[in-house]
C-alpha positions as a Python dict, from the first residue, in 0.01 Angstrom:
ca = {
    (1, 'M'): (0, 0, 0),
    (2, 'C'): (-373, 58, 43),
    (3, 'F'): (-449, 424, 102),
    (4, 'R'): (-338, 729, 290),
    (5, 'K'): (-551, 1041, 320),
    (6, 'D'): (-378, 1379, 339),
    (7, 'G'): (-535, 1680, 509),
    (8, 'G'): (-884, 1736, 643),
    (9, 'S'): (-1033, 1450, 836),
    (10, 'M'): (-842, 1134, 914),
    (11, 'I'): (-898, 768, 836),
    (12, 'G'): (-823, 520, 1108),
    (13, 'I'): (-829, 151, 1185),
    (14, 'S'): (-955, -17, 1499),
    (15, 'T'): (-740, -287, 1656),
    (16, 'L'): (-1059, -495, 1695),
    (17, 'P'): (-990, -736, 1404),
    (18, 'Y'): (-640, -795, 1540),
    (19, 'Y'): (-759, -903, 1883),
    (20, 'E'): (-527, -1205, 1886),
    (21, 'S'): (-217, -1002, 1793),
    (22, 'D'): (33, -811, 2002),
    (23, 'I'): (-14, -434, 1980),
    (24, 'S'): (345, -377, 1862),
    (25, 'D'): (295, -625, 1576),
    (26, 'I'): (-26, -448, 1476),
    (27, 'L'): (139, -106, 1471),
    (28, 'N'): (437, -235, 1274),
    (29, 'Y'): (202, -382, 1015),
    (30, 'L'): (-2, -63, 985),
    (31, 'A'): (311, 150, 965),
    (32, 'D'): (437, -58, 673),
    (33, 'Q'): (106, -26, 492),
    (34, 'R'): (107, 353, 532),
    (35, 'Y'): (-263, 391, 474),
    (36, 'V'): (-375, 485, 821),
    (37, 'E'): (-334, 800, 1028),
    (38, 'I'): (-533, 706, 1338),
    (39, 'V'): (-528, 382, 1534),
    (40, 'E'): (-820, 313, 1764),
    (41, 'I'): (-694, 110, 2059),
    (42, 'Y'): (-978, -128, 2138),
    (43, 'A'): (-919, -162, 2512),
    (44, 'E'): (-1126, -480, 2535),
    (45, 'C'): (-852, -648, 2332),
    (46, 'H'): (-533, -451, 2388),
    (47, 'D'): (-350, -265, 2660),
    (48, 'I'): (-211, 87, 2616),
    (49, 'P'): (170, 58, 2644),
    (50, 'N'): (294, 419, 2639),
    (51, 'D'): (646, 355, 2513),
    (52, 'T'): (531, 131, 2230),
    (53, 'L'): (253, 362, 2110),
    (54, 'N'): (461, 678, 2136),
    (55, 'S'): (732, 524, 1919),
    (56, 'F'): (498, 529, 1616),
    (57, 'D'): (383, 830, 1416),
    (58, 'F'): (10, 772, 1460),
    (59, 'E'): (-267, 963, 1625),
    (60, 'Y'): (-464, 749, 1867),
    (61, 'T'): (-813, 716, 1997),
    (62, 'V'): (-909, 480, 2278),
    (63, 'H'): (-1225, 273, 2287),
    (64, 'A'): (-1291, 227, 2659),
    (65, 'P'): (-1393, -121, 2782),
    (66, 'T'): (-1759, -214, 2749),
    (67, 'N'): (-1786, -565, 2894),
    (68, 'D'): (-1932, -555, 3246),
    (69, 'I'): (-1958, -174, 3224),
    (70, 'N'): (-2290, -2, 3287),
    (71, 'I'): (-2264, 366, 3377),
    (72, 'S'): (-2639, 372, 3442),
    (73, 'S'): (-2639, 89, 3695),
    (74, 'N'): (-2899, 133, 3967),
    (75, 'L'): (-2651, -19, 4215),
    (76, 'E'): (-2428, 265, 4329),
    (77, 'R'): (-2120, 55, 4398),
    (78, 'I'): (-2136, -91, 4048),
    (79, 'R'): (-2196, 249, 3890),
    (80, 'T'): (-1901, 408, 4068),
    (81, 'A'): (-1681, 107, 3988),
    (82, 'C'): (-1765, 154, 3620),
    (83, 'L'): (-1672, 520, 3646),
    (84, 'D'): (-1343, 420, 3807),
    (85, 'V'): (-1266, 203, 3503),
    (86, 'I'): (-1350, 486, 3265),
    (87, 'E'): (-1136, 727, 3465),
    (88, 'D'): (-845, 483, 3462),
    (89, 'Y'): (-861, 457, 3083),
    (90, 'A'): (-896, 833, 3047),
    (91, 'M'): (-571, 864, 3241),
    (92, 'R'): (-403, 607, 3016),
    (93, 'A'): (-537, 778, 2705),
    (94, 'S'): (-402, 1113, 2822),
    (95, 'L'): (-53, 964, 2861),
    (96, 'I'): (-42, 886, 2489),
    (97, 'D'): (-203, 1220, 2395),
    (98, 'A'): (-502, 1037, 2249),
    (99, 'K'): (-726, 1250, 2032),
    (100, 'R'): (-1034, 1126, 2218),
    (101, 'M'): (-1180, 836, 2413),
    (102, 'V'): (-1499, 654, 2319),
    (103, 'I'): (-1748, 526, 2575),
    (104, 'H'): (-2073, 334, 2542),
    (105, 'P'): (-2391, 463, 2702),
    (106, 'G'): (-2553, 275, 2986),
    (107, 'Y'): (-2842, 33, 2964),
    (108, 'F'): (-3154, -22, 3171),
    (109, 'I'): (-3390, -290, 3296),
    (110, 'D'): (-3766, -249, 3284),
    (111, 'P'): (-3974, -164, 3481),
    (112, 'F'): (-3714, 50, 3659),
    (113, 'K'): (-3606, 262, 3363),
    (114, 'E'): (-3648, 597, 3540),
    (115, 'R'): (-3402, 497, 3810),
    (116, 'F'): (-3150, 402, 3543),
    (117, 'V'): (-3211, 732, 3363),
    (118, 'E'): (-3114, 921, 3678),
    (119, 'S'): (-2802, 707, 3729),
    (120, 'H'): (-2705, 753, 3365),
    (121, 'R'): (-2732, 1130, 3388),
    (122, 'R'): (-2529, 1144, 3708),
    (123, 'S'): (-2256, 942, 3540),
    (124, 'L'): (-2251, 1157, 3227),
    (125, 'S'): (-2231, 1468, 3441),
    (126, 'Y'): (-1930, 1328, 3628),
    (127, 'I'): (-1762, 1214, 3306),
    (128, 'T'): (-1795, 1552, 3134),
    (129, 'D'): (-1741, 1778, 3436),
    (130, 'N'): (-1468, 1581, 3612),
    (131, 'I'): (-1297, 1302, 3419),
    (132, 'S'): (-1272, 1478, 3082),
    (133, 'I'): (-1143, 1797, 3244),
    (134, 'E'): (-907, 1626, 3489),
    (135, 'Y'): (-726, 1439, 3210),
    (136, 'S'): (-769, 1701, 2936),
    (137, 'I'): (-919, 1451, 2694),
    (138, 'E'): (-1230, 1462, 2482),
    (139, 'I'): (-1468, 1185, 2585),
    (140, 'A'): (-1738, 1106, 2330),
    (141, 'I'): (-2036, 872, 2348),
    (142, 'E'): (-2135, 616, 2086),
    (143, 'N'): (-2491, 554, 1970),
    (144, 'M'): (-2628, 204, 2029),
    (145, 'F'): (-2914, -9, 1895),
    (146, 'W'): (-3023, -259, 2161),
    (147, 'P'): (-3377, -191, 2289),
    (148, 'F'): (-3247, -175, 2648),
    (149, 'S'): (-2967, 72, 2571),
    (150, 'F'): (-2961, 449, 2599),
    (151, 'I'): (-2867, 672, 2300),
    (152, 'R'): (-3062, 467, 2045),
    (153, 'T'): (-3216, 769, 1875),
    (154, 'A'): (-3089, 1104, 1756),
    (155, 'E'): (-3353, 1279, 1965),
    (156, 'E'): (-3225, 1112, 2280),
    (157, 'Y'): (-2868, 1209, 2197),
    (158, 'R'): (-2968, 1572, 2142),
    (159, 'E'): (-3131, 1582, 2484),
    (160, 'I'): (-2819, 1439, 2647),
    (161, 'N'): (-2591, 1671, 2453),
    (162, 'E'): (-2794, 1975, 2553),
    (163, 'L'): (-2752, 1879, 2919),
    (164, 'Y'): (-2388, 1769, 2922),
    (165, 'G'): (-2228, 1878, 2595),
    (166, 'I'): (-2088, 1532, 2528),
    (167, 'P'): (-1972, 1477, 2166),
    (168, 'L'): (-2116, 1199, 1950),
    (169, 'I'): (-1937, 905, 1795),
    (170, 'L'): (-2171, 806, 1513),
    (171, 'D'): (-2158, 431, 1462),
    (172, 'I'): (-2301, 387, 1113),
    (173, 'G'): (-2382, 19, 1161),
    (174, 'H'): (-2564, 76, 1489),
    (175, 'A'): (-2766, 364, 1344),
    (176, 'A'): (-2867, 152, 1045),
    (177, 'I'): (-3000, -122, 1273),
    (178, 'S'): (-3201, 122, 1484),
    (179, 'G'): (-3339, 294, 1172),
    (180, 'E'): (-3192, 626, 1288),
    (181, 'L'): (-2904, 678, 1045),
    (182, 'E'): (-3055, 972, 861),
    (183, 'N'): (-3150, 1144, 1187),
    (184, 'F'): (-2808, 1093, 1344),
    (185, 'L'): (-2631, 1242, 1042),
    (186, 'S'): (-2750, 1588, 1151),
    (187, 'C'): (-2609, 1554, 1506),
    (188, 'N'): (-2260, 1685, 1415),
    (189, 'P'): (-2059, 1378, 1521),
    (190, 'V'): (-1688, 1420, 1587),
    (191, 'E'): (-1606, 1073, 1455),
    (192, 'L'): (-1764, 797, 1246),
    (193, 'H'): (-1736, 426, 1308),
    (194, 'I'): (-1762, 260, 969),
    (195, 'H'): (-1878, -96, 909),
    (196, 'D'): (-2156, -273, 722),
    (197, 'N'): (-2436, -511, 821),
    (198, 'N'): (-2767, -657, 707),
    (199, 'R'): (-2953, -379, 897),
    (200, 'R'): (-3062, -634, 1159),
    (201, 'D'): (-2744, -769, 1324),
    (202, 'D'): (-2425, -597, 1443),
    (203, 'E'): (-2200, -792, 1207),
    (204, 'H'): (-1917, -537, 1162),
    (205, 'L'): (-1869, -640, 798),
    (206, 'G'): (-1648, -471, 544),
    (207, 'I'): (-1802, -186, 345),
    (208, 'G'): (-2020, -319, 64),
    (209, 'L'): (-2071, -663, 219),
    (210, 'G'): (-2400, -568, 384),
    (211, 'K'): (-2708, -362, 302),
    (212, 'I'): (-2620, -14, 432),
    (213, 'D'): (-2647, 271, 183),
    (214, 'F'): (-2327, 463, 248),
    (215, 'S'): (-2406, 733, -9),
    (216, 'Q'): (-2585, 939, 256),
    (217, 'V'): (-2273, 926, 475),
    (218, 'I'): (-2041, 1065, 207),
    (219, 'P'): (-2086, 1437, 293),
    (220, 'L'): (-1965, 1373, 650),
    (221, 'L'): (-1647, 1203, 532),
    (222, 'K'): (-1497, 1534, 422),
    (223, 'D'): (-1442, 1667, 773),
    (224, 'K'): (-1501, 1384, 1021),
    (225, 'D'): (-1253, 1125, 1141),
    (226, 'A'): (-1358, 784, 1011),
    (227, 'I'): (-1256, 471, 1199),
    (228, 'I'): (-1307, 143, 1014),
    (229, 'E'): (-1433, -110, 1269),
    (230, 'V'): (-1456, -445, 1094),
    (231, 'K'): (-1427, -778, 1276),
    (232, 'N'): (-1246, -957, 994),
    (233, 'K'): (-906, -812, 905),
    (234, 'D'): (-941, -957, 555),
    (235, 'H'): (-1211, -693, 493),
    (236, 'L'): (-982, -406, 586),
    (237, 'C'): (-796, -306, 270),
    (238, 'E'): (-1103, -337, 49),
    (239, 'S'): (-1302, -122, 290),
    (240, 'I'): (-1034, 148, 279),
    (241, 'Q'): (-1020, 137, -99),
    (242, 'I'): (-1399, 177, -122),
    (243, 'L'): (-1395, 457, 133),
    (244, 'S'): (-1118, 639, -51),
    (245, 'K'): (-1338, 676, -359),
    (246, 'F'): (-1564, 912, -166),
    (247, 'L'): (-1285, 1140, -44),
}
């Protein structure tokens, strides 16, 4: 047994490090360990089988697909196709009463950034005003770090949030790479994605295996859901044990 947190915020595990495993095997393993209250279904790796998921006593979040998805595409058919994918996963997430669904922001190509900005805003408006309401699910956006991605800075997120009221998923590793961690901490995220890195590359290491100073994150752990998103499942238990010391 690793750790189970009672009351307040919840600790969860992403299915990302189990990308080669069947979802039922993953859930059986996590149920036996009894240290996790939320499972993030990483849709890039796993489907969302209603009967299987509903047979376990977990809360769920869904990480919508990101490969080939650009909600800020300047090509309207691509943009609307991406929204169709997001809407499909919002529907699936609603069928398992998921706590929320995570999406990535769009990205742009210079020198046409302004066109992509407009497309991005149209998509966010549709997501918050239509998809989220239609399926009664909270849809939150994750901060990124690539120079061609939107939502790289806390200031940019605040502008978007003021316009569309979309909640923030604070990815600690991404914020460390972009040098914006301290600024993002004041943006009232609804959920934290926890992993470590060398502050240059998106390594998704276990806590303590990189160079991120997690001490500044500790105050948020008292009332925010924390999803551990490591790539190597061997880093999982140690990360939970380290995290538990701050709770």
